[in-house]
CSV table of C-alpha atoms and ligand atoms in Angstrom, one decimal:
chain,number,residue,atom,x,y,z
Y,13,UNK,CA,0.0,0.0,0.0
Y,14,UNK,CA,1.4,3.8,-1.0
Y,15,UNK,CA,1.8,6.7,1.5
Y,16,UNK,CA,-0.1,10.0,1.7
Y,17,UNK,CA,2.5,12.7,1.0
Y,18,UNK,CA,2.2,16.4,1.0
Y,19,UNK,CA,3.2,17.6,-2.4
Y,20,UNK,CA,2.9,21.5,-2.2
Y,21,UNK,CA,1.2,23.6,0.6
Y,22,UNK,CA,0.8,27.3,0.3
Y,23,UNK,CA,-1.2,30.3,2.4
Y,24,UNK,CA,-2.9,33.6,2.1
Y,25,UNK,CA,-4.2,36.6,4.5
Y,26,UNK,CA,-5.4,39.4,3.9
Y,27,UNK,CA,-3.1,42.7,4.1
Y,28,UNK,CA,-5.5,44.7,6.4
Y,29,UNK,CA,-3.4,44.2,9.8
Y,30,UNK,CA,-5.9,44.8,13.2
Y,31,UNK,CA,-3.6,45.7,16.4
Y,32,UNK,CA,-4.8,45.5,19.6
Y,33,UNK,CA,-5.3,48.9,19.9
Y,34,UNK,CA,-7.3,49.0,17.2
Y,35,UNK,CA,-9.7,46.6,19.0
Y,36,UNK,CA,-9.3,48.7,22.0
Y,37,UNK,CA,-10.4,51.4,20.1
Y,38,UNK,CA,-14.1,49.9,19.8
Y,39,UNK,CA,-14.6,47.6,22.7
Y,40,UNK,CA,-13.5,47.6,26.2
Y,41,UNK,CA,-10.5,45.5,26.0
Y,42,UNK,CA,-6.5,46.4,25.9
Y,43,UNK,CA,-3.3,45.6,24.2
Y,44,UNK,CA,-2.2,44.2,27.6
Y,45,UNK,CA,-4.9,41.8,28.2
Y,46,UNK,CA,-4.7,40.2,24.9
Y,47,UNK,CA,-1.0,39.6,24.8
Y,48,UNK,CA,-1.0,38.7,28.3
Y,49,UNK,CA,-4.1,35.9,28.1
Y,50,UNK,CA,-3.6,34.9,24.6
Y,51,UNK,CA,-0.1,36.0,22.9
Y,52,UNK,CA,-1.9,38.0,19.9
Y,53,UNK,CA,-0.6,41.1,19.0
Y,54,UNK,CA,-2.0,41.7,15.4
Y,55,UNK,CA,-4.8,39.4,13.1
Y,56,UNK,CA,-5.6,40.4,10.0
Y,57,UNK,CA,-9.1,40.9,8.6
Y,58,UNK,CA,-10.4,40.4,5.2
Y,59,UNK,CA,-12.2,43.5,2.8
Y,60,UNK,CA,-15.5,42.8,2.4
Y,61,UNK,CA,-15.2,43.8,-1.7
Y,62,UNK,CA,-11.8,41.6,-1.9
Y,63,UNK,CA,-11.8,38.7,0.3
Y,64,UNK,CA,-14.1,35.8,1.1
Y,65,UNK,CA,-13.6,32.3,2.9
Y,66,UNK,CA,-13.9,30.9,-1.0
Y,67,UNK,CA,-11.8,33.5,-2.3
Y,68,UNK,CA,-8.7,33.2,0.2
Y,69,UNK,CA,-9.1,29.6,0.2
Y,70,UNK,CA,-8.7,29.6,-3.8
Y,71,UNK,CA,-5.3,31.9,-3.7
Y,72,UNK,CA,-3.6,29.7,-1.1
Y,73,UNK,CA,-4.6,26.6,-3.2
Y,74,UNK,CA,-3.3,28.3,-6.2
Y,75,UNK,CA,0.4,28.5,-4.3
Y,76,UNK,CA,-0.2,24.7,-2.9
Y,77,UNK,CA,-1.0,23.6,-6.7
Y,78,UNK,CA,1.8,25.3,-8.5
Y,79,UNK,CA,4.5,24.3,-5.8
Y,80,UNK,CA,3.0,20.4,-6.1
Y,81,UNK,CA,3.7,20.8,-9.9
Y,82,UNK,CA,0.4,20.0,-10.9
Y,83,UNK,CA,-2.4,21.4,-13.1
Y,84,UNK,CA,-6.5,22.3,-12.6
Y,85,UNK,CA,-7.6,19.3,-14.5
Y,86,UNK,CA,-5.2,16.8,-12.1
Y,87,UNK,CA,-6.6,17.8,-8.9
Y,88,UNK,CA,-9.3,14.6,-8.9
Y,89,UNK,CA,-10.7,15.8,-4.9
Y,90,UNK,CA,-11.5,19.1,-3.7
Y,91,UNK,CA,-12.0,19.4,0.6
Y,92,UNK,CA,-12.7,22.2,1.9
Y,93,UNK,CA,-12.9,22.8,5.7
Y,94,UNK,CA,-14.2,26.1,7.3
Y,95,UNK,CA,-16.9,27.5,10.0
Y,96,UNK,CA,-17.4,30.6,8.1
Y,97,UNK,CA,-18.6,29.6,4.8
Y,98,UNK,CA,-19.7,32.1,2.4
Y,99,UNK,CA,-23.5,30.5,1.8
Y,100,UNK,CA,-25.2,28.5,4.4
Y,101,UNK,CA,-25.6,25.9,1.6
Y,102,UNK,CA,-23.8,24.8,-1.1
Y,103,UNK,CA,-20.1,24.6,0.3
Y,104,UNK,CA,-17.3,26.2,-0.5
Y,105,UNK,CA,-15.9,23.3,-2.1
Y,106,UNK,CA,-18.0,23.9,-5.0
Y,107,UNK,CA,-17.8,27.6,-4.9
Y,108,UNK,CA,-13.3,27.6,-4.5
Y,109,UNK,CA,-13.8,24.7,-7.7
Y,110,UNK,CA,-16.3,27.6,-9.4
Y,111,UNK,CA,-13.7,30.7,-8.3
Y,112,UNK,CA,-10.3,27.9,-9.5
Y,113,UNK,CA,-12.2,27.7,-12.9
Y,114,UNK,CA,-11.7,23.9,-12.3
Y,115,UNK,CA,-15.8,23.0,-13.0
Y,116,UNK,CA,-15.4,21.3,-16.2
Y,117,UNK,CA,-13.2,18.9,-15.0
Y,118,UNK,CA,-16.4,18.0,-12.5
Y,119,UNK,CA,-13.8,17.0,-9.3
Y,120,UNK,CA,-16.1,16.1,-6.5
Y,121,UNK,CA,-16.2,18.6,-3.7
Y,122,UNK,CA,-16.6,17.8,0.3
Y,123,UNK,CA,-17.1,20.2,3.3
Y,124,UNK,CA,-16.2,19.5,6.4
Y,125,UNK,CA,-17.8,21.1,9.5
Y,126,UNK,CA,-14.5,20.1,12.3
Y,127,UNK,CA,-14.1,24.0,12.8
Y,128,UNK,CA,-10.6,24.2,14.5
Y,129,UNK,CA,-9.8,20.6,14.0
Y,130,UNK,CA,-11.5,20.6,10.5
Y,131,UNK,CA,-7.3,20.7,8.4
Y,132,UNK,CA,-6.9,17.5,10.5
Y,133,UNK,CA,-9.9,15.6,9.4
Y,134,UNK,CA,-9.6,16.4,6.1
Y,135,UNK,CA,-6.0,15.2,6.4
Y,136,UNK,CA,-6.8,12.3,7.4
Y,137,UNK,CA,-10.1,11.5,4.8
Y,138,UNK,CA,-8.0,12.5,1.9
Y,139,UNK,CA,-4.9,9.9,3.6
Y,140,UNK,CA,-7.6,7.2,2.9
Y,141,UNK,CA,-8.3,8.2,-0.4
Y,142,UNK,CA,-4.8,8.3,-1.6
Y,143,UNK,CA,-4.2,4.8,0.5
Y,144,UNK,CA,-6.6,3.1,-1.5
Y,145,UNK,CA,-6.2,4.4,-4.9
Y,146,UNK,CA,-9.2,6.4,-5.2
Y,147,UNK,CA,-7.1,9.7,-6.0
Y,148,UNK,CA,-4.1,10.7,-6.9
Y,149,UNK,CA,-4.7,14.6,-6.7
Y,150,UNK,CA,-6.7,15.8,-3.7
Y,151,UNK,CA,-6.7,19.2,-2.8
Y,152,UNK,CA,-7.2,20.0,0.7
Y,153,UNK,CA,-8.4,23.6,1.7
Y,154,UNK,CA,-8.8,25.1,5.4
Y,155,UNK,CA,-10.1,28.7,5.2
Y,156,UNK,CA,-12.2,31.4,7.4
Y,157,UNK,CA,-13.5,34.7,7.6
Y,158,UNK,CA,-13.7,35.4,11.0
Y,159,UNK,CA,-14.3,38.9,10.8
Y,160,UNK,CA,-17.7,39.3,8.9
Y,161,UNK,CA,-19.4,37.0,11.9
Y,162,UNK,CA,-18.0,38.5,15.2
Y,163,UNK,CA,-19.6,40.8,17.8
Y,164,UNK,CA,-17.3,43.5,17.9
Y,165,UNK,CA,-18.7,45.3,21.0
Y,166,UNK,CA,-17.6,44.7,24.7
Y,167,UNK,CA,-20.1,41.7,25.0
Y,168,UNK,CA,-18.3,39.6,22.6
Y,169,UNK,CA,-14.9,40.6,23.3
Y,170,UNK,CA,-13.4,37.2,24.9
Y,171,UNK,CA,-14.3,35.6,21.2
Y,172,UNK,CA,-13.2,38.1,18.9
Y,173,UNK,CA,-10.3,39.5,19.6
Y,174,UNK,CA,-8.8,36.4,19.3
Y,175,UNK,CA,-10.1,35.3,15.8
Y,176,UNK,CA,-8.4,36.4,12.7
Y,177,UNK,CA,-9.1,35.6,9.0
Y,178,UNK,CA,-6.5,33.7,6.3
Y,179,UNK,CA,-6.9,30.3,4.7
Y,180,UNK,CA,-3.6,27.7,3.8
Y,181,UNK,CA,-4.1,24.5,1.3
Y,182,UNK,CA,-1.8,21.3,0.3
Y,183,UNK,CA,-1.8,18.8,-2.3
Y,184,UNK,CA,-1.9,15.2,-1.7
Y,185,UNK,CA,-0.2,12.3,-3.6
Y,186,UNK,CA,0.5,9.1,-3.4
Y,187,UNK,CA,4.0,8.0,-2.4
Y,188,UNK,CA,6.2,4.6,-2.0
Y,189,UNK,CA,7.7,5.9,0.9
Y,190,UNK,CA,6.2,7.5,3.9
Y,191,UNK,CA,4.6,10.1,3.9
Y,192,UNK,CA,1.5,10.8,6.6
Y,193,UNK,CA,2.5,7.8,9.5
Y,194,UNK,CA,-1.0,8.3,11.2
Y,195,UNK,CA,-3.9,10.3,12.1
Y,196,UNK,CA,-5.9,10.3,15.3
Y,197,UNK,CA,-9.4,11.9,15.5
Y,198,UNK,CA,-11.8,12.1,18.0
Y,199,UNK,CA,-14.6,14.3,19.5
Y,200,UNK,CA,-17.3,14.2,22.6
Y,201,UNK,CA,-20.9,16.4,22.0
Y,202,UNK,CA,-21.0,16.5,25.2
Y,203,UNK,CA,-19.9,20.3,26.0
Y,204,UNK,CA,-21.4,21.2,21.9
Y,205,UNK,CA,-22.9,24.5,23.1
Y,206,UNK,CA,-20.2,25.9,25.4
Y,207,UNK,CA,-18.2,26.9,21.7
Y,208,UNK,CA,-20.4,27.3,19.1
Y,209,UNK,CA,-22.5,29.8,16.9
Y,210,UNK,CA,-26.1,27.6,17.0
Y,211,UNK,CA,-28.3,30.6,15.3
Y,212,UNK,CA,-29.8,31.0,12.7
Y,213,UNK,CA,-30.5,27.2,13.2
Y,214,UNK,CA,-33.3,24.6,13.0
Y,215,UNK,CA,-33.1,23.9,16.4
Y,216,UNK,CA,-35.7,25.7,17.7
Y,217,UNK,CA,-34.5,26.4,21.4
Y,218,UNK,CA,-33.2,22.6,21.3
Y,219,UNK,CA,-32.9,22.0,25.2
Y,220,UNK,CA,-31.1,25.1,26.3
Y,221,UNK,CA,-33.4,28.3,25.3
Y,222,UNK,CA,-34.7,29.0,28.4
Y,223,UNK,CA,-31.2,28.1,30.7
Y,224,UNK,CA,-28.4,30.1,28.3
Y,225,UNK,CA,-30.9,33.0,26.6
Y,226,UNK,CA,-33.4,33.4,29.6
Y,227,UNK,CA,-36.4,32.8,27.2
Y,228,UNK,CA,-37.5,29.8,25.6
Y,229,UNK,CA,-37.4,30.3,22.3
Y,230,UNK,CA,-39.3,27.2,21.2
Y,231,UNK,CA,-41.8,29.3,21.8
Y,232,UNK,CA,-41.3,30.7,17.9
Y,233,UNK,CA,-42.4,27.6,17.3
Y,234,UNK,CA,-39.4,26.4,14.7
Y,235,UNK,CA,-39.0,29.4,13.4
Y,236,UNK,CA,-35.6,29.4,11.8
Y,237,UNK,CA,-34.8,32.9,12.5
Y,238,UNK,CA,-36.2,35.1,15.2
Y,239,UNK,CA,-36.8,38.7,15.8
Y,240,UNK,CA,-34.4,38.1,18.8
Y,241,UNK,CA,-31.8,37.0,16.3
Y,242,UNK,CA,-32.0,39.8,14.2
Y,243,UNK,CA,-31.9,42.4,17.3
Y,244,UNK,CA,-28.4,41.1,17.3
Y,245,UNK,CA,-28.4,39.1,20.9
Y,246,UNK,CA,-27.6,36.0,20.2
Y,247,UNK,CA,-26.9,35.7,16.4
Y,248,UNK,CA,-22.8,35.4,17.5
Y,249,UNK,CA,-20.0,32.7,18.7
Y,250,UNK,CA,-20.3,32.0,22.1
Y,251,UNK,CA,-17.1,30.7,23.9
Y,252,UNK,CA,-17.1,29.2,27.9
Y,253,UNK,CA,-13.5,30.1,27.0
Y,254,UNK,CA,-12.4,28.3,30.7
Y,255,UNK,CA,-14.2,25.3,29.8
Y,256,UNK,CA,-12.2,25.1,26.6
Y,257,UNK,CA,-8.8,26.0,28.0
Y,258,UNK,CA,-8.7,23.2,30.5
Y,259,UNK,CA,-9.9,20.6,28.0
Y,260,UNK,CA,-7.5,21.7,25.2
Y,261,UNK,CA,-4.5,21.5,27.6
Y,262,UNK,CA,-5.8,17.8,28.2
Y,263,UNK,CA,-6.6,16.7,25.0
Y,264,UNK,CA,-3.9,17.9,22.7
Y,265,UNK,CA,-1.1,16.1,24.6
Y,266,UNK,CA,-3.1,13.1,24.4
Y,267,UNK,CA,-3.8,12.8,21.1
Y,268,UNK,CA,-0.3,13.7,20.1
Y,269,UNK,CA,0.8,11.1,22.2
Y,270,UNK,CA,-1.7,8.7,21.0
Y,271,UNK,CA,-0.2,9.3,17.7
Y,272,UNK,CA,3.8,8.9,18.9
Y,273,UNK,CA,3.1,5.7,20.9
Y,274,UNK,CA,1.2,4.2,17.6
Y,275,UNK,CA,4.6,4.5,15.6
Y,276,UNK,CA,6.8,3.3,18.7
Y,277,UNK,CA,7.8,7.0,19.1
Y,278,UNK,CA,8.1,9.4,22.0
Y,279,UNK,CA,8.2,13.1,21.8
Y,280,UNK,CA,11.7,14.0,21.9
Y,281,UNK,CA,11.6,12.4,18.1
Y,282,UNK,CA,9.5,15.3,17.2
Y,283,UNK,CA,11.4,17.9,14.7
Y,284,UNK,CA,8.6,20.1,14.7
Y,285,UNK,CA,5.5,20.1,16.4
Y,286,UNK,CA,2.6,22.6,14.6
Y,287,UNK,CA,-0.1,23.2,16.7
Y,288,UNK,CA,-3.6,24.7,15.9
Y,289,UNK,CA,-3.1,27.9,17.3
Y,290,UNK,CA,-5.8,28.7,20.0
Y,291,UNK,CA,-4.2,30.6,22.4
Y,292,UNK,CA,-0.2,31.3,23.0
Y,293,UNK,CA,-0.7,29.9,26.6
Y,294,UNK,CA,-2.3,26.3,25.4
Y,295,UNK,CA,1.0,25.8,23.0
Y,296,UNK,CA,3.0,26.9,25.6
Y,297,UNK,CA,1.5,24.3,27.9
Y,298,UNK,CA,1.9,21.4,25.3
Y,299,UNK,CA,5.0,22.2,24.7
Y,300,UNK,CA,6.0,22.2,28.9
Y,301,UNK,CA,4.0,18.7,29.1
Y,302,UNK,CA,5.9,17.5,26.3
Y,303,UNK,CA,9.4,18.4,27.1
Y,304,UNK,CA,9.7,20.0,24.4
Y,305,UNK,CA,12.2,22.8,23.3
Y,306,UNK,CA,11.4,25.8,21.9
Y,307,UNK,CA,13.0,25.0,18.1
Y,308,UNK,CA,10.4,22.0,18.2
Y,309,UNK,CA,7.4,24.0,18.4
Y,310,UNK,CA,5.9,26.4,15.7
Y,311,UNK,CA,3.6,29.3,16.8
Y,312,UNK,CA,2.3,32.2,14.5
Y,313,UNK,CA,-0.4,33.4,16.6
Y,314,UNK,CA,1.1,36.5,17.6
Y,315,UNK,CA,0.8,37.6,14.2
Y,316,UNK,CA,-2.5,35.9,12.9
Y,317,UNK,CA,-4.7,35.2,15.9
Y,318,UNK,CA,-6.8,31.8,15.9
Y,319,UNK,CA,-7.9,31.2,12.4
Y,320,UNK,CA,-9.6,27.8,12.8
Y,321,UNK,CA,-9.2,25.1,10.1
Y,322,UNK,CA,-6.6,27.2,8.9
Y,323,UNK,CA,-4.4,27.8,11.5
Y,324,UNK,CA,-2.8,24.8,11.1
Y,325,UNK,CA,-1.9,24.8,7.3
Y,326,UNK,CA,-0.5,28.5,7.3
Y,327,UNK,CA,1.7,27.8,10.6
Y,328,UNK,CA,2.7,24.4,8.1
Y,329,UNK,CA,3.6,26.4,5.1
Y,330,UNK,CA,5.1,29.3,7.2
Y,331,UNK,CA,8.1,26.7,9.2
Y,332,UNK,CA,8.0,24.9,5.6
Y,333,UNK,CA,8.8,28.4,3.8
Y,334,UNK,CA,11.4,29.2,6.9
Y,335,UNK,CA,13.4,26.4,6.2
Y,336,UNK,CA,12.1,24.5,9.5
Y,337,UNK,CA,10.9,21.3,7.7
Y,338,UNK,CA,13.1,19.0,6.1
Y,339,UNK,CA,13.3,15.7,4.3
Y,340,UNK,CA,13.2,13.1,6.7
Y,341,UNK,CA,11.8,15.4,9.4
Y,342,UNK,CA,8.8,14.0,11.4
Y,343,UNK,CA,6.2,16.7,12.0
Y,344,UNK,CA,3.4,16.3,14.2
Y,345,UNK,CA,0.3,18.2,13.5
Y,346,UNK,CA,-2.4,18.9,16.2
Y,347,UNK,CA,-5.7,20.6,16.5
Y,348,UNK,CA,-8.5,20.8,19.6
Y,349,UNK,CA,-12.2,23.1,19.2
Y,350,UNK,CA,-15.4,23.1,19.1
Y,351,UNK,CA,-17.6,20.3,19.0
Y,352,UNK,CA,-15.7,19.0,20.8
Y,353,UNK,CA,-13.1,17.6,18.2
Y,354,UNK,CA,-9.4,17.3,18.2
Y,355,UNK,CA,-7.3,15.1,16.2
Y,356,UNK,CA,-3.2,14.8,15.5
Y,357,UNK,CA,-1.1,13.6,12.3
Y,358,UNK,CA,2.0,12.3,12.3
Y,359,UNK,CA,4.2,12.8,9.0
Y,360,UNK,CA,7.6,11.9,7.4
Y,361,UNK,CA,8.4,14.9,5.5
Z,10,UT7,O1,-9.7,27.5,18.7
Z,10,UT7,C1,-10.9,27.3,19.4
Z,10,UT7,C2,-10.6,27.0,20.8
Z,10,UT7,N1,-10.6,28.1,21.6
Z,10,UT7,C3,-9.7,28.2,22.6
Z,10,UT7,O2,-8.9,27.4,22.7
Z,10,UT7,C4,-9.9,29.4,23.6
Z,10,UT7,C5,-9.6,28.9,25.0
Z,10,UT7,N2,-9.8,29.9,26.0
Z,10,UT7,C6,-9.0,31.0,26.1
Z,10,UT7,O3,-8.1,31.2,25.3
Z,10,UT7,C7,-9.3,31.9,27.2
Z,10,UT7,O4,-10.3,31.3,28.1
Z,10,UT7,C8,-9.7,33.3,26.8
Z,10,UT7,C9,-8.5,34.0,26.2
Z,10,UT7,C10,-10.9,33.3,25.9
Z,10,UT7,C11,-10.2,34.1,28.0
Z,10,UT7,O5,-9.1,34.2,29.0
Z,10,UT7,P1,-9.4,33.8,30.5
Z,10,UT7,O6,-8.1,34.0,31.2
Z,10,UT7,O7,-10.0,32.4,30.5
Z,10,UT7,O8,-10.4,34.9,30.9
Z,10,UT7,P2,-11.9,34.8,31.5
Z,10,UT7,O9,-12.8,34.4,30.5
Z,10,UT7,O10,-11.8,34.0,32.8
Z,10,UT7,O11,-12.2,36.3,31.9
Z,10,UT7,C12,-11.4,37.0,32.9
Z,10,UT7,C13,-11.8,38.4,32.9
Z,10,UT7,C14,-13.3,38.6,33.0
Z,10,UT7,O12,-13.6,39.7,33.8
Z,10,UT7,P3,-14.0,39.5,35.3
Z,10,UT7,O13,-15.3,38.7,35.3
Z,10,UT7,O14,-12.9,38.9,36.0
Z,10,UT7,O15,-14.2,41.0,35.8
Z,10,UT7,C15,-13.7,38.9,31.6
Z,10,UT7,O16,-14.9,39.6,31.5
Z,10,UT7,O17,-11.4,39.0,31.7
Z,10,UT7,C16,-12.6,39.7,31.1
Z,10,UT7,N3,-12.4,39.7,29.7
Z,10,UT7,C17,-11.7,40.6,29.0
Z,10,UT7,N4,-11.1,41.7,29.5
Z,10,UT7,C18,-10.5,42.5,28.5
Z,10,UT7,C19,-12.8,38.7,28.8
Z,10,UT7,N5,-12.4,39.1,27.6
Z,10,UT7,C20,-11.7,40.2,27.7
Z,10,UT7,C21,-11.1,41.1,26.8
Z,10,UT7,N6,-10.5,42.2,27.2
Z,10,UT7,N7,-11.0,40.8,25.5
């Protein structure tokens, strides 16, 4: 059986660069409360007339392509993975195929809905693909637009000042020699609510309108969207941001070490460990439970803030473009959110 292999990788943001300050500007917050709770000093936000979750996906998939060599009509797979698609419904699979001018080549095109872990389940559908000879081309896509969907007043301001927008992609082939070792995925609905954006939705106060809103909203009887909604109260992410801190600090050590004892490896054969980047403090943690030093752990949050399924992909391409990831390497990709789901892959570059 053939490996998965990463043949090209590449990743946009947007040039608008928000500081601190500039989100002190609007909300109650400061430059020294973000850095000191989360590491983020700047995130950049897309332009509403330039930049969508399709479009940014579509020029980091452009770099990916080009550096993997390969052409539109090759790629066989398209998966795209995001929380902030552009339409409700289709996908922006179909609409980064549309923007790629790929349709007549008629590539099927998957979403995934793993939000900050999303670049790891993708990683590991399209490994099973290219392990059983299904596709030789697939072209994996994590992307977001934070911006356009946060509440940028003081009532929102734990969630977004630490989101940012940007979008990274790779190409997948098939290889005789290794390649993507494993992947490990997992999640528990149990805590689904405490990170999550549930409106507009179809589910109608679904056992927690009358606890978390202080009205029962069934009593709109289905209604998919609400005059509350609209009135802008609860129409944004909510975060139990404690709740999510202790559980990622448990969770990502695990799985990464779920994925090292699977090979017969321990930590300290990590080259480079890439993390989904949540919050400077949980990396920082990792990397203090793992034993790790500093050269073995890549973290761009400072400069992008949390961008979901596509944190992990830029921070790959960025220590790839810096010369951190070499032939032979073995990186270790990790990822917690909501959901909860959280997943790690282990690779031989
Ligand atoms: O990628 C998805 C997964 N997400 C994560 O991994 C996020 C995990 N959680 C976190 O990163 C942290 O919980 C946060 C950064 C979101 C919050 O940090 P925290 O240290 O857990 O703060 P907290 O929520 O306990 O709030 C402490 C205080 C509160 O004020 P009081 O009640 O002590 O007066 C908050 O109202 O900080 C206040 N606060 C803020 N103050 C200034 C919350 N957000 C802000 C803010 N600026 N942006």
């Amino acid at each position: 059986m053939s490996f998965t292999k990463i043949a090209g990788l590449g990743y946009y943001v947007p040039e608008n660069v928000v500081k601190n300050d500039d989100l002190a500007a609007i909300m109650d917050t400061s430059n020294e409360w973000i850095i000191e709770r989360t590491g983020i000093e700047e995130r950049r936000f897309g332009t509403r007339t330039k930049e969508t979750t399709t479009t940014m996906g579509a020029r980091a998939a452009e770099i990916a392509m080009q550096r993997a060599g390969v052409e539109k009509s090759d790629i066989d797979f398209i998966i795209f993975a995001t929380l902030s698609p552009d339409y409700f419904f289709p996908g922006c699979g179909v609409l980064v195929q549309r923007e790629l001018k790929m349709t007549e080549y008629e590539a099927p095109a998957l979403d995934i809905r793993n939000q900050c872990s999303g670049f790891l389940y993708g990683l590991s559908i399209a490994d099973q693909f290219i392990k059983t000879g299904q596709y030789k081309n697939i072209l994996l896509i994590g992307s977001e637009m934070h911006s356009m969907g946060l509440d940028f007043t003081t009532r929102g301001r734990n969630v977004s000042v630490i989101f940012g927008d940007g979008a990274g992609a790779v190409v997948l082939q098939p290889s005789d020699e290794p390649g993507i070792l494993n992947t490990c995925l997992h999640s528990d609905g149990t805590h689904a609510e405490e990170l999550a954006s549930i409106n507009p939705g179809s589910h109608s106060g679904y056992h927690l309108g009358t606890e978390r809103f202080g009205y029962d909203d069934r009593k709109y009887g289905g209604t998919f969207l609400t005059q509350k909604m609209w009135d802008g109260e609860d129409l944004y992410p909510y975060m139990n941001g404690q709740l999510v801190f202790k559980t990622a600090v448990t969770k990502f050590p695990e799985v990464i070490l779920e994925a090292l004892q699977k090979q017969g490896l321990s930590p300290s054969d990590i080259s480079i460990l890439i993390p989904h980047q949540a919050n400077l403090r949980i990396s920082q943690f990792i990397q203090r439970q793992l034993k790790l030093r500093d050269d073995q752990v890549w973290n761009n949050i400072q400069r992008y803030g949390n961008t979901t399924a596509a944190s992990v992909p830029i921070a790959l391409t960025e220590a790839w473009e810096a010369g951190k990831i070499k032939k032979g390497d073995l990186v270790c990709l990790a990822a917690f959110g909501s959901g909860f789901t959280w997943g790690s892959a282990l690779i031989r570059w």
